[in-house]
CSV table of N, CA and C in Angstrom, one decimal:
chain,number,residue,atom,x,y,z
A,1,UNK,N,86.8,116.6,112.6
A,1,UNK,CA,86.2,115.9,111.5
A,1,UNK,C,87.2,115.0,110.9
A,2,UNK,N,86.9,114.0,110.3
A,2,UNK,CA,87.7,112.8,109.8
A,2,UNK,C,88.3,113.1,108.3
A,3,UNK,N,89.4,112.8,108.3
A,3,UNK,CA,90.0,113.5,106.7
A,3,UNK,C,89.3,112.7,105.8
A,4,UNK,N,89.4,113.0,104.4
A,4,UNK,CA,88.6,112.2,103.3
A,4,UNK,C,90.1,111.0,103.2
A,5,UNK,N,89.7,109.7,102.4
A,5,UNK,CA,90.4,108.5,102.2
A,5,UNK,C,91.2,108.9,101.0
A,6,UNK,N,91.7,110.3,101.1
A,6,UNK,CA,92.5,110.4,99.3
A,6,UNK,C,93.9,111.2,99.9
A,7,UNK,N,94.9,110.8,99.1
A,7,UNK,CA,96.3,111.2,99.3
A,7,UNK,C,96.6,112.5,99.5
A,8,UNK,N,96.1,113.7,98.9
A,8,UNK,CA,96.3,114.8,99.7
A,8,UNK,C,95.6,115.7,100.3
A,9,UNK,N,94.8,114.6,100.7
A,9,UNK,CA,93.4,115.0,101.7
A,9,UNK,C,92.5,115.9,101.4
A,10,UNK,N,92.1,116.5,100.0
A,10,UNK,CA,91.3,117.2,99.3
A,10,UNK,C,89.6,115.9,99.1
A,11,UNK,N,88.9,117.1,99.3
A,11,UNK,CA,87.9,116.4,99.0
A,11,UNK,C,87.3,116.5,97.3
A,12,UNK,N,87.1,115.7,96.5
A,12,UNK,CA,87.0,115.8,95.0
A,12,UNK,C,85.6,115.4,94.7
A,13,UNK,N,84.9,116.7,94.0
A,13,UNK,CA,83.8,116.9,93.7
A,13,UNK,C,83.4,115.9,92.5
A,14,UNK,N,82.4,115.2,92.9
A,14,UNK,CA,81.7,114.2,91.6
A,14,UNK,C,82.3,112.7,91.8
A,15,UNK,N,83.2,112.9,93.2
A,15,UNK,CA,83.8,111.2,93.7
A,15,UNK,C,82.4,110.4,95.1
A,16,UNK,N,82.6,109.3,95.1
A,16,UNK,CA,82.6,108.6,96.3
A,16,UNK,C,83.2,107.9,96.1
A,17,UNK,N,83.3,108.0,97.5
A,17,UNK,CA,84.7,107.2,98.7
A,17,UNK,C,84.3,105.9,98.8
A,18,UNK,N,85.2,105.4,98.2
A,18,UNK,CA,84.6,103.5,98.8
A,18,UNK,C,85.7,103.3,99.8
A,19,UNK,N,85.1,103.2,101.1
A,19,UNK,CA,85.2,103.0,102.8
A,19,UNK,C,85.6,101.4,102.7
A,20,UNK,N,86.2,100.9,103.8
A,20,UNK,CA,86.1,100.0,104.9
A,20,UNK,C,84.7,99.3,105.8
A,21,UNK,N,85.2,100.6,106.7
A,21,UNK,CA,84.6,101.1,107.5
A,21,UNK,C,83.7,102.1,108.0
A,22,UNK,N,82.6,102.8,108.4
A,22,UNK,CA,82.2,103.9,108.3
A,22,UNK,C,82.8,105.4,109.3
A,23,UNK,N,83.0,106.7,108.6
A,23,UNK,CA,83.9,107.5,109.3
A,23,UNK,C,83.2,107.4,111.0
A,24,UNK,N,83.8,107.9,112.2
A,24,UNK,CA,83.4,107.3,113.3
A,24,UNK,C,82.8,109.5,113.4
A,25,UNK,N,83.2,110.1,112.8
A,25,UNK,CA,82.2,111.2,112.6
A,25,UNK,C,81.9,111.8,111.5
A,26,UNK,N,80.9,113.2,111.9
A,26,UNK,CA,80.5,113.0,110.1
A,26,UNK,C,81.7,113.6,109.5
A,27,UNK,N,81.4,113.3,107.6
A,27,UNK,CA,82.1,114.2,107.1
A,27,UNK,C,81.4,115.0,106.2
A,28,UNK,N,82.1,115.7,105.1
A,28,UNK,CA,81.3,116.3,103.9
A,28,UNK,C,81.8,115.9,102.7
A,29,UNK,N,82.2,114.3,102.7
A,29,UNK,CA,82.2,113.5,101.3
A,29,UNK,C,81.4,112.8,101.2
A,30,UNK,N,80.6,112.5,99.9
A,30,UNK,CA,79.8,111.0,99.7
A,30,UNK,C,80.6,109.9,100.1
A,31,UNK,N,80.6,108.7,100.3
A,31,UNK,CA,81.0,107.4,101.0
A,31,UNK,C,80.1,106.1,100.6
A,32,UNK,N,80.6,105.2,100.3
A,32,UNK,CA,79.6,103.9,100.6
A,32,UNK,C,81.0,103.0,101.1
A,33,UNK,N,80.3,101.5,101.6
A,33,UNK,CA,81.4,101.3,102.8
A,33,UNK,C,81.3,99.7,101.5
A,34,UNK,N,82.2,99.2,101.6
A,34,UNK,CA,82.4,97.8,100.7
A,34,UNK,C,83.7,96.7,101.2
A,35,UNK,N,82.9,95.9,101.2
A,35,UNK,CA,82.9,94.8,101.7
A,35,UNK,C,83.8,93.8,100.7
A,36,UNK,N,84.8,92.6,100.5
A,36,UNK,CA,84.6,91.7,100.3
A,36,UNK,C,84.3,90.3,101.2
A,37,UNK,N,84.4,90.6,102.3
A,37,UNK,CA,83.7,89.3,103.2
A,37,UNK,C,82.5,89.7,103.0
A,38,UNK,N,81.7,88.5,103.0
A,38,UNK,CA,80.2,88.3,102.6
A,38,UNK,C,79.0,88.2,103.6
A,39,UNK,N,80.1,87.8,105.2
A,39,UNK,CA,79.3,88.5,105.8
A,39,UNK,C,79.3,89.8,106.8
A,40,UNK,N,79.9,90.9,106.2
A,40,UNK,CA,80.4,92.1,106.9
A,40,UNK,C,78.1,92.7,106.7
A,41,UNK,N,78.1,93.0,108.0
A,41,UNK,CA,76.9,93.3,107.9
A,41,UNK,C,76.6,95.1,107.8
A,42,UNK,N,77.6,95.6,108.0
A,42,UNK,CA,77.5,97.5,108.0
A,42,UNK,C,77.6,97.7,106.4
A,43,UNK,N,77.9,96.6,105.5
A,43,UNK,CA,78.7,96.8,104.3
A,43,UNK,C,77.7,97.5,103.4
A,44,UNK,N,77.2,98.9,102.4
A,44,UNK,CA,76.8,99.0,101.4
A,44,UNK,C,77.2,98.1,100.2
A,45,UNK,N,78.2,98.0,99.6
A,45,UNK,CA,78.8,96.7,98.7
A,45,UNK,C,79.4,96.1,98.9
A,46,UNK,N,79.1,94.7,98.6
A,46,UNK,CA,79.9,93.6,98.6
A,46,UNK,C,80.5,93.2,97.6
A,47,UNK,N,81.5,93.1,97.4
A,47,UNK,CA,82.7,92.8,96.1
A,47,UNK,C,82.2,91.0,95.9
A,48,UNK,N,82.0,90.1,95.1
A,48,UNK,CA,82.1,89.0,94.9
A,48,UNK,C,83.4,89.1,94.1
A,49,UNK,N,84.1,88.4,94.4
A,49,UNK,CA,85.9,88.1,94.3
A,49,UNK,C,85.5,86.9,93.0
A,50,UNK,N,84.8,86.0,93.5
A,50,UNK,CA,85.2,84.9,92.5
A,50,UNK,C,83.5,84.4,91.6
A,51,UNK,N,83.1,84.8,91.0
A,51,UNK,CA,82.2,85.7,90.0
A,51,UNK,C,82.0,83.9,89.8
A,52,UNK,N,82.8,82.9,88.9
A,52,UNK,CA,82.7,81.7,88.6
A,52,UNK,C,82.3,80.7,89.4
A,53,UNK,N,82.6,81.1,90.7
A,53,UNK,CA,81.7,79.8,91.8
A,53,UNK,C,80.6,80.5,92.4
A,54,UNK,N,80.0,81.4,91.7
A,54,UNK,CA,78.2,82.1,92.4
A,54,UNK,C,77.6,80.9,93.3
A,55,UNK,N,77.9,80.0,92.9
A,55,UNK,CA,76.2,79.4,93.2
A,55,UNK,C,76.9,78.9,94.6
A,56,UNK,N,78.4,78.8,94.8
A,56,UNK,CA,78.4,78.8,96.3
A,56,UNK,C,78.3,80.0,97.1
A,57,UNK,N,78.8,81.2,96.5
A,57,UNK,CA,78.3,82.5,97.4
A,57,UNK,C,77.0,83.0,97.5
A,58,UNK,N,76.0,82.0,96.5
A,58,UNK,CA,74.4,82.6,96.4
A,58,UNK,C,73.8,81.8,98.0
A,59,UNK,N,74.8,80.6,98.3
A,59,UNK,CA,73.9,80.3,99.5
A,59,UNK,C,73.9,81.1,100.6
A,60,UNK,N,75.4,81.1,100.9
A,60,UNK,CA,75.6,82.5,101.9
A,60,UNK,C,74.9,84.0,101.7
A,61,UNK,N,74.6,84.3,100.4
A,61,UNK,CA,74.5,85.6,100.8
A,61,UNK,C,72.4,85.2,100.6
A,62,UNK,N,71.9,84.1,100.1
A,62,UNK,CA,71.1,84.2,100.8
A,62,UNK,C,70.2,84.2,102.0
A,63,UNK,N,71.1,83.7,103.1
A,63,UNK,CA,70.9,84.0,104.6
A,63,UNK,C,71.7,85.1,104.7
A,64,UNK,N,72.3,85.8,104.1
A,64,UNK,CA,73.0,86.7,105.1
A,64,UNK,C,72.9,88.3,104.4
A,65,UNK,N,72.5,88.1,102.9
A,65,UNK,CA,72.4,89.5,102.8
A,65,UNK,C,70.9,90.4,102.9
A,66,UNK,N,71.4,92.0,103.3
A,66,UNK,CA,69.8,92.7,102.9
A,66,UNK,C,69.5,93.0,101.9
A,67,UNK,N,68.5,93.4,102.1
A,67,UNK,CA,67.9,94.0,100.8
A,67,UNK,C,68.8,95.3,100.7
A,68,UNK,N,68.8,95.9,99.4
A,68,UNK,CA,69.1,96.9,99.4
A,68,UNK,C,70.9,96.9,99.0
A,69,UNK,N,71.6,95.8,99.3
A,69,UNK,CA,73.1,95.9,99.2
A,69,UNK,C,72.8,95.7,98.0
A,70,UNK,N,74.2,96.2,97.6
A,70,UNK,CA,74.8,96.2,96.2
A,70,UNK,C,75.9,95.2,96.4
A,71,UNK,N,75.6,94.3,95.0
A,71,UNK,CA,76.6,93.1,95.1
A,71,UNK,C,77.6,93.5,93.7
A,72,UNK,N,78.7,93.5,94.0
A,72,UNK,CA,79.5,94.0,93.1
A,72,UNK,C,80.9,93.0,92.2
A,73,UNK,N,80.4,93.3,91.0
A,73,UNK,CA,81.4,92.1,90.4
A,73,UNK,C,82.1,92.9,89.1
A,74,UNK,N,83.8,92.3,89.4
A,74,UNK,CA,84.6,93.2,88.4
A,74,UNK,C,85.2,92.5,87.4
A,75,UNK,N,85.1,93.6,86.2
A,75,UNK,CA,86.0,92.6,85.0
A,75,UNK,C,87.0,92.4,85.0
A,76,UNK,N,88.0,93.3,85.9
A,76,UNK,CA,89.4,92.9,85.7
A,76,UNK,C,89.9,91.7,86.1
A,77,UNK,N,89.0,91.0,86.7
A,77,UNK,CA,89.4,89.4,86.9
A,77,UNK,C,89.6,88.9,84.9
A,78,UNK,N,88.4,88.8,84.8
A,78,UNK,CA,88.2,88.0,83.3
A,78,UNK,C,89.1,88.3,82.2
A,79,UNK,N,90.0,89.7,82.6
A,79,UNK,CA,91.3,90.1,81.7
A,79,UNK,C,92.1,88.8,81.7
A,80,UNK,N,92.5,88.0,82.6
A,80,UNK,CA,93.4,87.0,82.8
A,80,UNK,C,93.0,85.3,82.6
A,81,UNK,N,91.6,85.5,82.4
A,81,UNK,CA,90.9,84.5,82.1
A,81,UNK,C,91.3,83.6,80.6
A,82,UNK,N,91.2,82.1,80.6
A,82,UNK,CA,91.0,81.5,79.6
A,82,UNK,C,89.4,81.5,78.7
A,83,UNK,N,89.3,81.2,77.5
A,83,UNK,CA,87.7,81.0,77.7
A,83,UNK,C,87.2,80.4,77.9
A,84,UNK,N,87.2,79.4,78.2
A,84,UNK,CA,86.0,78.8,79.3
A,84,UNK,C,85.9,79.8,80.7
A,85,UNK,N,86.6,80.1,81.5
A,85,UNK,CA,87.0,81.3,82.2
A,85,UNK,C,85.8,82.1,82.3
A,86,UNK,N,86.3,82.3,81.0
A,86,UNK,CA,85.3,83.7,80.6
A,86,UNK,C,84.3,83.3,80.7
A,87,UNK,N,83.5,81.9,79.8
A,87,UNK,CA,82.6,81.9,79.9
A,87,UNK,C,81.9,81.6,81.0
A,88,UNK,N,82.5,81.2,82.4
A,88,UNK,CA,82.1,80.6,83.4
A,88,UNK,C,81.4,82.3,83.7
A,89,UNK,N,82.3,83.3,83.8
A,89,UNK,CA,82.4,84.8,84.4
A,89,UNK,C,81.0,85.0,83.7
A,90,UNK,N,80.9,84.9,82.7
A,90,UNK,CA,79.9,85.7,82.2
A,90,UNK,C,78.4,84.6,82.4
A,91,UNK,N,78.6,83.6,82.8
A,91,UNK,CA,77.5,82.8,83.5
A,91,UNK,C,77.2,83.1,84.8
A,92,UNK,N,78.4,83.6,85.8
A,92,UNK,CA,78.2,83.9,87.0
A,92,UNK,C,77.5,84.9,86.9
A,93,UNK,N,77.7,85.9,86.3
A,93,UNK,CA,77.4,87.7,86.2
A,93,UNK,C,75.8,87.1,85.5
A,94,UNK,N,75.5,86.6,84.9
A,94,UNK,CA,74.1,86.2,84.4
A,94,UNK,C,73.4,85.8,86.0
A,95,UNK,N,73.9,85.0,86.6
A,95,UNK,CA,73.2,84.1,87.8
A,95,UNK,C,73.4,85.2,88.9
A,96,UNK,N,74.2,85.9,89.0
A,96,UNK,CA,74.4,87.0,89.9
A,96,UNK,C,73.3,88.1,89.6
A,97,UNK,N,72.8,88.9,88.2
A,97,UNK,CA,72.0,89.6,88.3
A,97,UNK,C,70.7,89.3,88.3
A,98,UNK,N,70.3,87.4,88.4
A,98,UNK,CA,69.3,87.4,88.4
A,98,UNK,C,68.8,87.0,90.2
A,99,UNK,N,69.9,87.0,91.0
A,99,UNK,CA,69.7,86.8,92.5
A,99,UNK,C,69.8,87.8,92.9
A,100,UNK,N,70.3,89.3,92.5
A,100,UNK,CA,70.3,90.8,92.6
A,100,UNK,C,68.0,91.2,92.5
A,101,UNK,N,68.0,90.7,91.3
A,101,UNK,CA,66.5,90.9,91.1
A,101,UNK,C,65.7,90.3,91.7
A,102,UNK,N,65.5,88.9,92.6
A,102,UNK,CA,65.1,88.2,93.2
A,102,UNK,C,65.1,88.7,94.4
A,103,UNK,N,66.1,89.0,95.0
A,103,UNK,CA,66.5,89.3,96.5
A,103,UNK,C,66.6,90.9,96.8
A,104,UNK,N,66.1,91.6,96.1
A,104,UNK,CA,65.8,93.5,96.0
A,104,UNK,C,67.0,93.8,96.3
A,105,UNK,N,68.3,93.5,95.5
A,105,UNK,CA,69.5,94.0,95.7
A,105,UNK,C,70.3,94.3,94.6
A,106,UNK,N,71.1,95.4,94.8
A,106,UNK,CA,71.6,96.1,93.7
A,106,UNK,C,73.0,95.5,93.1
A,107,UNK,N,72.6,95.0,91.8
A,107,UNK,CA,74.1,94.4,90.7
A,107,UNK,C,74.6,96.0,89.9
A,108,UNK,N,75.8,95.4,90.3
A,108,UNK,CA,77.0,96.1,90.0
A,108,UNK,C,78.0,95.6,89.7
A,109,UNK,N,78.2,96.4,88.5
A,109,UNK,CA,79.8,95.7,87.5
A,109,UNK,C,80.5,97.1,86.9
A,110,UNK,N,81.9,97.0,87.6
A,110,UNK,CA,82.9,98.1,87.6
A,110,UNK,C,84.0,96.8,87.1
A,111,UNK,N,84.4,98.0,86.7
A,111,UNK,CA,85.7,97.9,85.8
A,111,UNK,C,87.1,97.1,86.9
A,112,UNK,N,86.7,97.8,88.3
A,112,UNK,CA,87.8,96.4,88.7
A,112,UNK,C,89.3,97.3,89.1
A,113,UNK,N,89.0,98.3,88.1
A,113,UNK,CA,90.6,99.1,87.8
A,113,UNK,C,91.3,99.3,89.1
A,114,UNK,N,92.8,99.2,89.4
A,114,UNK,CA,93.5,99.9,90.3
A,114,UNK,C,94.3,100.7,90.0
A,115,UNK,N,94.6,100.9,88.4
A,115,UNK,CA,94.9,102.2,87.7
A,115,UNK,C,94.2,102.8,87.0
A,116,UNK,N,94.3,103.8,86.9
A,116,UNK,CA,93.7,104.2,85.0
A,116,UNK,C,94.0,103.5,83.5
A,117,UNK,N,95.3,103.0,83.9
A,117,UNK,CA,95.2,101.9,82.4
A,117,UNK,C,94.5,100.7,82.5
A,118,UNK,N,93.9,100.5,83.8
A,118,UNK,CA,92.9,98.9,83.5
A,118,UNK,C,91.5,99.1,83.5
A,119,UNK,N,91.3,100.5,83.3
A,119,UNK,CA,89.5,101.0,83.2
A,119,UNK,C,88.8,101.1,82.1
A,120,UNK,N,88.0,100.5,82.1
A,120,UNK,CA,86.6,100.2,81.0
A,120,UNK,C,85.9,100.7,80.7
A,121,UNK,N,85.9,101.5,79.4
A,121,UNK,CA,85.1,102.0,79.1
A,121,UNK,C,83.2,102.0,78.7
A,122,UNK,N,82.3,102.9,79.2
A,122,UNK,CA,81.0,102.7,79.6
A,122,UNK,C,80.5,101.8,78.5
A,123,UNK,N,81.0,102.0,77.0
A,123,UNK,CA,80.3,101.4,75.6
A,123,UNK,C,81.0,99.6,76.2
A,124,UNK,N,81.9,100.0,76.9
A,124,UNK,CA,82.3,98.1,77.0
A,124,UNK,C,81.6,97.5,78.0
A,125,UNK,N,81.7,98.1,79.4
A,125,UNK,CA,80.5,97.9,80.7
A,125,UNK,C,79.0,97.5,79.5
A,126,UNK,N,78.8,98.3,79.1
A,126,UNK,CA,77.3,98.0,78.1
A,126,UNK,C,77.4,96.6,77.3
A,127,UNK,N,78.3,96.7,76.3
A,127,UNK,CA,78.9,95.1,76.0
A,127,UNK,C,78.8,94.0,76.6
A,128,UNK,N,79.2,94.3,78.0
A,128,UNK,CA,79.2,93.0,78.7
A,128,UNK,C,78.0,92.9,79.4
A,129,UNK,N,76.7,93.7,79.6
A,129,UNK,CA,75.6,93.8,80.2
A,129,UNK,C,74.9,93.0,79.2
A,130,UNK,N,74.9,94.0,77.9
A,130,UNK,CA,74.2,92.7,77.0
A,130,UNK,C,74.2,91.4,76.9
A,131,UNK,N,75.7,91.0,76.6
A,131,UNK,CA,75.9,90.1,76.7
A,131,UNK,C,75.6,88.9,77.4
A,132,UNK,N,75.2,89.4,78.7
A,132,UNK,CA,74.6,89.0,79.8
A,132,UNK,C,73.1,88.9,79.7
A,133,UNK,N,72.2,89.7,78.9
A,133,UNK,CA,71.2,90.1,78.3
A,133,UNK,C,70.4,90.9,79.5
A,134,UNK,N,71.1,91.7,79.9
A,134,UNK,CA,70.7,93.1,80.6
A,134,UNK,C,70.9,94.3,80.1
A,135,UNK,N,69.9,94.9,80.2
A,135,UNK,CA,69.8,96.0,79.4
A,135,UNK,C,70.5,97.0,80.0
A,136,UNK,N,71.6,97.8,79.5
A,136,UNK,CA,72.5,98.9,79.7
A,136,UNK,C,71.4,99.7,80.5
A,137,UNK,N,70.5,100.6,79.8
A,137,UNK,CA,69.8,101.8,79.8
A,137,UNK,C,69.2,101.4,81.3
A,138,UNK,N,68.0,100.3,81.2
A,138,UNK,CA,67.5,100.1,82.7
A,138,UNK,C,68.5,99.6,83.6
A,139,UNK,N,69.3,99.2,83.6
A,139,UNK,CA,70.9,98.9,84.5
A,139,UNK,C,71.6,100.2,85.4
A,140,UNK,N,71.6,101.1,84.2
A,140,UNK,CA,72.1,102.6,84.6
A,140,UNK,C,71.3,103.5,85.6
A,141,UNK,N,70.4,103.0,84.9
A,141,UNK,CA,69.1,104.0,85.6
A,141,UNK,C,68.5,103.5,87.4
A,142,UNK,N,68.9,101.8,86.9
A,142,UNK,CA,68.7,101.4,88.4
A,142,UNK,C,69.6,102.1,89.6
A,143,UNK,N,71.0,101.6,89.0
A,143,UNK,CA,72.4,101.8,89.8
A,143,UNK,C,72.2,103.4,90.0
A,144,UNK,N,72.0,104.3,89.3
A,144,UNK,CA,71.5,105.1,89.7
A,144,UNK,C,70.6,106.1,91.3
A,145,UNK,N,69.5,105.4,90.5
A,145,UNK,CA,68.6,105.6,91.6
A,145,UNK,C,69.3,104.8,93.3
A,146,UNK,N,69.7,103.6,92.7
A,146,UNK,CA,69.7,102.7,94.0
A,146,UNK,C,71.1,103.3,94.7
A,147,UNK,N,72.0,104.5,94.4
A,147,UNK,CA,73.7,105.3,94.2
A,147,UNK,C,72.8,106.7,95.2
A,148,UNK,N,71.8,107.5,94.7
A,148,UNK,CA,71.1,108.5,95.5
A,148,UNK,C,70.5,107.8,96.4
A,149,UNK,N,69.6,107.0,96.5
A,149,UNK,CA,69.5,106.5,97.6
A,149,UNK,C,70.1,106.1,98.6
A,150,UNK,N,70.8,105.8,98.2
A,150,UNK,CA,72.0,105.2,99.8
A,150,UNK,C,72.8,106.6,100.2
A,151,UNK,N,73.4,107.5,99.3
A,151,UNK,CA,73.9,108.5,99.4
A,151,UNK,C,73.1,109.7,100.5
A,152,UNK,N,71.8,109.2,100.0
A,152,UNK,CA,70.6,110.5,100.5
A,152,UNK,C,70.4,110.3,102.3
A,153,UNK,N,71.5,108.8,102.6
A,153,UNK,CA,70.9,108.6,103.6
A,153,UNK,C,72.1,108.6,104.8
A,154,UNK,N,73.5,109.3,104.2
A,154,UNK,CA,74.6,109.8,105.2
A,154,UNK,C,74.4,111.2,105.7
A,155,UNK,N,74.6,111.0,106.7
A,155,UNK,CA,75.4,112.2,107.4
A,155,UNK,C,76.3,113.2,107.1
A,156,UNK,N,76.4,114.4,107.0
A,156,UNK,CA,77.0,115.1,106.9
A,156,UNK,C,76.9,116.7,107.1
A,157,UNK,N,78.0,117.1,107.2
A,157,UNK,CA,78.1,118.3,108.1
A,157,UNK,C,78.5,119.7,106.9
C-alpha cells in the first residue's frame, strides 16, 4: 500500500490529500489530484496561477477542460497586489466563477496558504465571494456536494 503524502506518514482524519499524481495503488486516504498545468487531463483541480489574465486561460480551458473539474484560484497571490491588482483579481475571480457555471465546473477559492500564518479565515473566503457577488451559503454547499462527489468515487481499501 502506498504511504499517505504527510511527513510522518500518519493518515489524518478530516484531511484530503492534494496529489500530483494518482496513488498507483489503493489507499485509505481521501485524495484529489491538482493540477497547475491546464492541460493535465487526470487532474481533479486545476490551480489558475494568474487569476488577472482569465480570459487567456478561459480559451484553453475551454477546449480542454471537463465537466466536473474544479478550477481553483488563491488569495495569497492578491496579499502582494497593488490595487488595481486587486482589482484585476477580483474581476478574474468574477469571470472565473461565471465560466465555472457555464461549463458544469466547480470554482474554488482557498486561501493559497503554505503556512498557517497565511490562512483565511471562512468570514473572509465569504467577503471575498460576495464581493464578487456570489453567495457564500450556495458556494459552500456547492463545493461541498461537488468535494463528496469526487471523493465517493476513489478507491480504497
Amino acid at each position: 500500500m502506498a504511504s499517505p503524502p504527510f511527513v510522518d506518514g500518519k493518515v489524518r482524519e478530516g484531511i484530503i490529500y492534494r496529489l500530483k499524481k494518482a496513488p498507483e495503488s489503493p489507499v485509505k486516504y481521501p485524495y484529489l489530484i491538482v493540477s497547475d498545468n491546464l492541460d493535465a487531463p487526470a487532474a481533479d483541480v486545476l490551480m489558475i496561477s494568474d487569476i488577472c489574465n482569465i480570459y487567456r486561460a478561459k480559451e484553453k480551458l475551454k477546449k480542454k477542460v471537463k465537466k466536473g473539474t474544479g478550477l481553483e484560484v488563491a488569495v495569497a497571490p492578491a496579499r502582494k497586489m497593488d490595487a488595481a491588482g486587486v482589482g484585476r483579481w477580483f474581476e478574474g475571480i468574477r469571470e472565473l466563477y461565471l465560466f465555472c457555471q457555464s461549463s458544469r465546473c466547480q470554482f474554488i477559492l482557498s486561501s493559497g496558504a503554505a503556512s498557517m500564518h497565511e490562512m483565511v479565515s471562512g468570514p473572509c473566503l465569504d467577503a471575498v465571494l460576495k464581493n464578487c457577488d456570489i453567495d457564500p451559503q450556495r458556494h459552500w454547499h456547492e463545493m461541498n456536494s461537488w468535494l463528496e462527489a469526487k471523493l465517493s468515487r476513489r478507491v480504497s481499501v
